[in-house]
XYZ file of N, CA and C in Angstrom:
381
model
N 159.413 98.659 77.695
C 157.974 98.676 77.643
C 157.442 100.096 77.878
N 157.927 100.758 78.904
C 157.489 102.127 79.199
C 157.930 103.065 78.082
N 159.132 102.837 77.554
C 159.632 103.658 76.452
C 158.725 103.540 75.235
N 158.279 102.349 74.936
C 157.378 102.137 73.803
C 156.052 102.850 73.985
N 155.497 102.768 75.200
C 154.252 103.474 75.476
C 154.437 104.982 75.376
N 155.555 105.485 75.853
C 155.829 106.920 75.774
C 155.933 107.366 74.320
N 156.599 106.577 73.498
C 156.701 106.911 72.064
C 155.334 106.881 71.406
N 154.536 105.875 71.742
C 153.203 105.756 71.167
C 152.319 106.933 71.566
N 152.416 107.359 72.808
C 151.629 108.505 73.262
C 152.081 109.777 72.551
N 153.393 109.957 72.396
C 153.903 111.145 71.706
C 153.422 111.189 70.257
N 153.489 110.071 69.582
C 153.037 110.007 68.192
C 151.534 110.276 68.113
N 150.772 109.695 69.023
C 149.313 109.873 69.004
C 148.918 111.321 69.271
N 149.606 111.981 70.188
C 149.277 113.373 70.494
C 149.580 114.275 69.300
N 150.723 114.083 68.691
C 151.093 114.918 67.544
C 150.154 114.651 66.365
N 149.854 113.386 66.123
C 148.980 113.036 65.004
C 147.572 113.569 65.219
N 147.031 113.391 66.416
C 145.668 113.867 66.659
C 145.602 115.393 66.602
N 146.637 116.063 67.036
C 146.673 117.520 66.945
C 146.622 117.973 65.490
N 147.375 117.319 64.646
C 147.367 117.665 63.224
C 146.041 117.369 62.558
N 145.450 116.221 62.875
C 144.163 115.863 62.287
C 143.059 116.810 62.749
N 143.089 117.202 64.015
C 142.086 118.132 64.520
C 142.232 119.490 63.840
N 143.483 119.949 63.682
C 143.706 121.233 63.008
C 143.187 121.184 61.571
N 143.396 120.072 60.895
C 142.907 119.946 59.519
C 141.385 119.916 59.473
N 140.762 119.173 60.365
C 139.304 119.089 60.321
C 138.650 120.405 60.731
N 139.274 121.154 61.645
C 138.719 122.440 62.039
C 138.850 123.482 60.939
N 139.882 123.381 60.142
C 140.157 124.400 59.130
C 139.881 123.940 57.707
N 139.197 122.835 57.543
C 138.957 122.299 56.194
C 138.191 123.291 55.329
N 137.207 123.936 55.913
C 136.407 124.897 55.148
C 137.253 126.089 54.708
N 138.066 126.619 55.613
C 138.912 127.757 55.264
C 139.962 127.375 54.224
N 140.526 126.192 54.376
C 141.533 125.740 53.412
C 140.911 125.527 52.041
N 139.710 124.966 52.007
C 139.023 124.788 50.727
C 138.688 126.140 50.108
N 138.307 127.098 50.945
C 138.017 128.438 50.427
C 139.260 129.064 49.807
N 140.398 128.874 50.448
C 141.648 129.390 49.881
C 141.964 128.725 48.545
N 141.694 127.431 48.456
C 141.939 126.730 47.192
C 141.032 127.278 46.083
N 139.783 127.560 46.427
C 138.848 128.091 45.441
C 139.273 129.495 45.011
N 139.853 130.265 45.945
C 140.292 131.618 45.623
C 141.571 131.661 44.789
N 142.223 130.516 44.599
C 143.369 130.491 43.705
C 144.687 130.066 44.320
N 144.711 129.776 45.600
C 145.943 129.291 46.211
C 146.210 127.860 45.739
N 147.476 127.523 45.611
C 147.822 126.153 45.221
C 147.728 125.244 46.443
N 147.695 123.949 46.190
C 147.616 123.000 47.308
C 148.867 123.073 48.168
N 150.004 123.337 47.560
C 151.238 123.445 48.336
C 151.215 124.669 49.249
N 150.678 125.773 48.768
C 150.592 126.973 49.609
C 149.640 126.764 50.779
N 148.530 126.126 50.513
C 147.560 125.855 51.568
C 148.147 124.878 52.585
N 148.815 123.850 52.093
C 149.428 122.871 52.999
C 150.523 123.527 53.831
N 151.297 124.416 53.225
C 152.352 125.103 53.971
C 151.801 125.959 55.098
N 150.640 126.573 54.879
C 150.026 127.374 55.947
C 149.679 126.507 57.145
N 149.020 125.408 56.878
C 148.602 124.524 57.964
C 149.798 123.848 58.620
N 150.714 123.359 57.815
C 151.863 122.634 58.358
C 152.850 123.569 59.041
N 152.942 124.804 58.584
C 153.798 125.774 59.258
C 153.305 126.069 60.659
N 151.989 126.170 60.797
C 151.414 126.381 62.125
C 151.700 125.190 63.029
N 151.523 123.984 62.502
C 151.771 122.791 63.313
C 153.251 122.660 63.695
N 154.144 123.015 62.778
C 155.572 122.967 63.083
C 155.929 123.979 64.164
N 155.368 125.170 64.073
C 155.623 126.190 65.082
C 155.104 125.757 66.452
N 153.913 125.203 66.492
C 153.359 124.729 67.757
C 154.209 123.604 68.361
N 154.681 122.710 67.516
C 155.512 121.599 68.005
C 156.829 122.113 68.555
N 157.468 123.017 67.837
C 158.748 123.543 68.308
C 158.607 124.384 69.567
N 157.472 125.072 69.709
C 157.247 125.851 70.927
C 156.915 124.939 72.112
N 156.321 123.794 71.843
C 155.921 122.885 72.917
C 157.094 122.074 73.464
N 158.154 121.910 72.694
C 159.281 121.081 73.150
C 159.951 121.618 74.420
N 160.336 122.890 74.493
C 160.946 123.372 75.739
C 159.978 123.340 76.924
N 158.717 123.678 76.668
C 157.735 123.643 77.754
C 157.529 122.220 78.248
N 157.468 121.270 77.338
C 157.320 119.866 77.726
C 158.515 119.354 78.502
N 159.717 119.773 78.108
C 160.915 119.352 78.838
C 160.917 119.926 80.250
N 160.504 121.177 80.389
C 160.462 121.793 81.720
C 159.405 121.131 82.601
N 158.245 120.856 82.040
C 157.197 120.198 82.812
C 157.615 118.789 83.190
N 158.271 118.089 82.277
C 158.768 116.741 82.583
C 159.792 116.745 83.700
N 160.706 117.710 83.681
C 161.706 117.808 84.746
C 161.041 118.120 86.088
N 160.044 119.003 86.060
C 159.335 119.336 87.304
C 158.581 118.122 87.840
N 157.967 117.349 86.964
C 157.275 116.141 87.412
C 158.245 115.108 87.978
N 159.402 114.959 87.349
C 160.407 114.024 87.877
C 160.881 114.449 89.259
N 161.114 115.734 89.418
C 161.540 116.237 90.721
C 160.453 116.018 91.768
N 159.206 116.310 91.404
C 158.099 116.119 92.341
C 157.945 114.652 92.728
N 158.141 113.763 91.782
C 158.036 112.333 92.095
C 159.147 111.873 93.021
N 160.365 112.346 92.792
C 161.461 111.930 93.677
C 161.257 112.468 95.086
N 160.713 113.655 95.213
C 160.458 114.221 96.542
C 159.317 113.473 97.230
N 158.238 113.199 96.497
C 157.070 112.545 97.097
C 157.322 111.080 97.435
N 158.163 110.400 96.677
C 158.407 108.984 96.929
C 159.535 108.730 97.917
N 160.233 109.757 98.337
C 161.304 109.543 99.307
C 160.696 109.339 100.693
N 161.313 108.458 101.441
C 160.830 108.165 102.791
C 162.030 107.910 103.696
N 161.749 107.485 104.914
C 162.832 107.177 105.844
C 163.594 105.928 105.429
N 162.940 105.017 104.725
C 163.568 103.756 104.355
C 164.474 103.872 103.132
N 164.058 104.628 102.153
C 164.889 104.764 100.950
C 164.669 106.123 100.308
N 165.653 106.511 99.548
C 165.612 107.753 98.813
C 166.250 107.527 97.443
N 165.582 107.960 96.416
C 166.150 107.815 95.076
C 166.449 109.201 94.523
N 167.638 109.385 94.000
C 167.990 110.716 93.487
C 167.403 110.946 92.095
N 167.244 112.191 91.772
C 166.816 112.544 90.420
C 168.065 112.662 89.559
N 168.133 111.852 88.533
C 169.286 111.853 87.632
C 168.843 112.516 86.332
N 169.492 113.618 85.985
C 169.155 114.374 84.792
C 170.183 114.064 83.724
N 169.740 113.474 82.628
C 170.631 113.115 81.513
C 170.150 113.872 80.272
N 170.983 114.751 79.725
C 170.558 115.524 78.547
C 170.197 114.656 77.346
N 170.829 113.503 77.218
C 170.536 112.630 76.071
C 169.084 112.159 76.084
N 168.500 112.029 77.252
C 167.100 111.623 77.348
C 166.197 112.680 76.733
N 166.481 113.934 77.030
C 165.682 115.016 76.463
C 165.890 115.119 74.950
N 167.086 114.894 74.501
C 167.345 114.923 73.060
C 166.615 113.796 72.343
N 166.599 112.615 72.961
C 165.891 111.484 72.367
C 164.386 111.759 72.319
N 163.841 112.297 73.391
C 162.409 112.616 73.414
C 162.068 113.667 72.364
N 162.891 114.684 72.249
C 162.656 115.728 71.241
C 162.764 115.157 69.830
N 163.721 114.270 69.609
C 163.878 113.652 68.290
C 162.660 112.808 67.927
N 162.114 112.100 68.901
C 160.933 111.282 68.645
C 159.737 112.165 68.306
N 159.564 113.256 69.028
C 158.437 114.154 68.765
C 158.597 114.829 67.401
N 159.806 115.244 67.072
C 160.042 115.879 65.769
C 159.826 114.879 64.628
N 160.274 113.638 64.822
C 160.045 112.610 63.797
C 158.552 112.327 63.644
N 157.843 112.240 64.755
C 156.389 112.023 64.684
C 155.709 113.189 63.997
N 156.161 114.408 64.266
C 155.583 115.580 63.614
C 155.860 115.561 62.112
N 157.056 115.144 61.737
C 157.383 115.060 60.312
C 156.524 114.056 59.573
N 156.332 112.889 60.165
C 155.492 111.870 59.534
C 154.042 112.337 59.485
N 153.594 112.956 60.560
C 152.229 113.479 60.595
C 152.029 114.549 59.535
N 153.025 115.393 59.349
C 152.913 116.442 58.334
C 152.808 115.860 56.941
N 153.504 114.770 56.678
C 153.383 114.120 55.372
C 151.982 113.558 55.159
N 151.416 112.956 56.206
C 150.067 112.401 56.100
C 149.048 113.518 55.899
N 149.176 114.590 56.673
C 148.224 115.694 56.568
C 148.365 116.407 55.225
N 149.580 116.507 54.739
C 149.790 117.127 53.426
C 149.061 116.335 52.345
N 149.108 115.017 52.436
C 148.366 114.186 51.488
C 146.871 114.393 51.595
N 146.381 114.573 52.820
C 144.943 114.811 53.000
C 144.540 116.190 52.479
N 145.414 117.163 52.594
C 145.115 118.491 52.043
C 145.041 118.411 50.519
N 145.908 117.606 49.912
C 145.885 117.460 48.454
C 144.605 116.764 47.987
N 144.036 115.898 48.835
C 142.816 115.179 48.469
C 141.551 115.858 48.992
N 141.659 117.092 49.429
C 140.522 117.820 49.982
C 139.479 118.043 48.892
N 138.251 117.586 49.135
C 137.162 117.746 48.180
C 136.564 119.135 48.371
N 136.865 120.034 47.453
C 136.477 121.427 47.606
C 134.973 121.617 47.610
N 134.272 120.954 46.726
C 132.829 121.139 46.619
C 132.130 120.604 47.864
N 132.521 119.425 48.303
C 131.874 118.830 49.478
C 132.132 119.655 50.736
N 133.337 120.178 50.866
C 133.655 120.978 52.058
C 132.884 122.287 52.046
N 132.790 122.927 50.889
C 132.103 124.207 50.818
C 130.579 124.060 50.887
N 130.047 122.897 50.520
C 128.608 122.673 50.608
C 128.164 122.328 52.022
N 129.053 121.801 52.828
C 128.692 121.332 54.172
C 128.211 122.492 55.027
N 127.113 122.260 55.744
C 126.587 123.271 56.648
C 127.062 122.960 58.047
N 127.243 124.007 58.796
C 127.745 123.810 60.154
C 126.657 123.874 61.169
């Protein structure tokens, strides 16, 4: 149950990050399309940034997760019981694989939205 919620949160964070990046940069991406860039080039710019951010966040997330686990084991220990912190590398690999898979699926969805970007409507919109 907790594993499912963790996967759902990871997918939601990656997906919302990609959607926010697309909505923030829709005008710039449409401008690039009008200037002559292909949809694949524009999508690669946006998706390359998202891939870089995801890959940079994985080690930081693993370190923060380990620190939180350590803090929880220290704070929950008492005179009656003590639980050790068990570090299993396979857990981190599984978490990274889930985040990378979620990023891959999100990139496919965002790539489709970049291909369907309405250039005239985006460029006409006032901010």
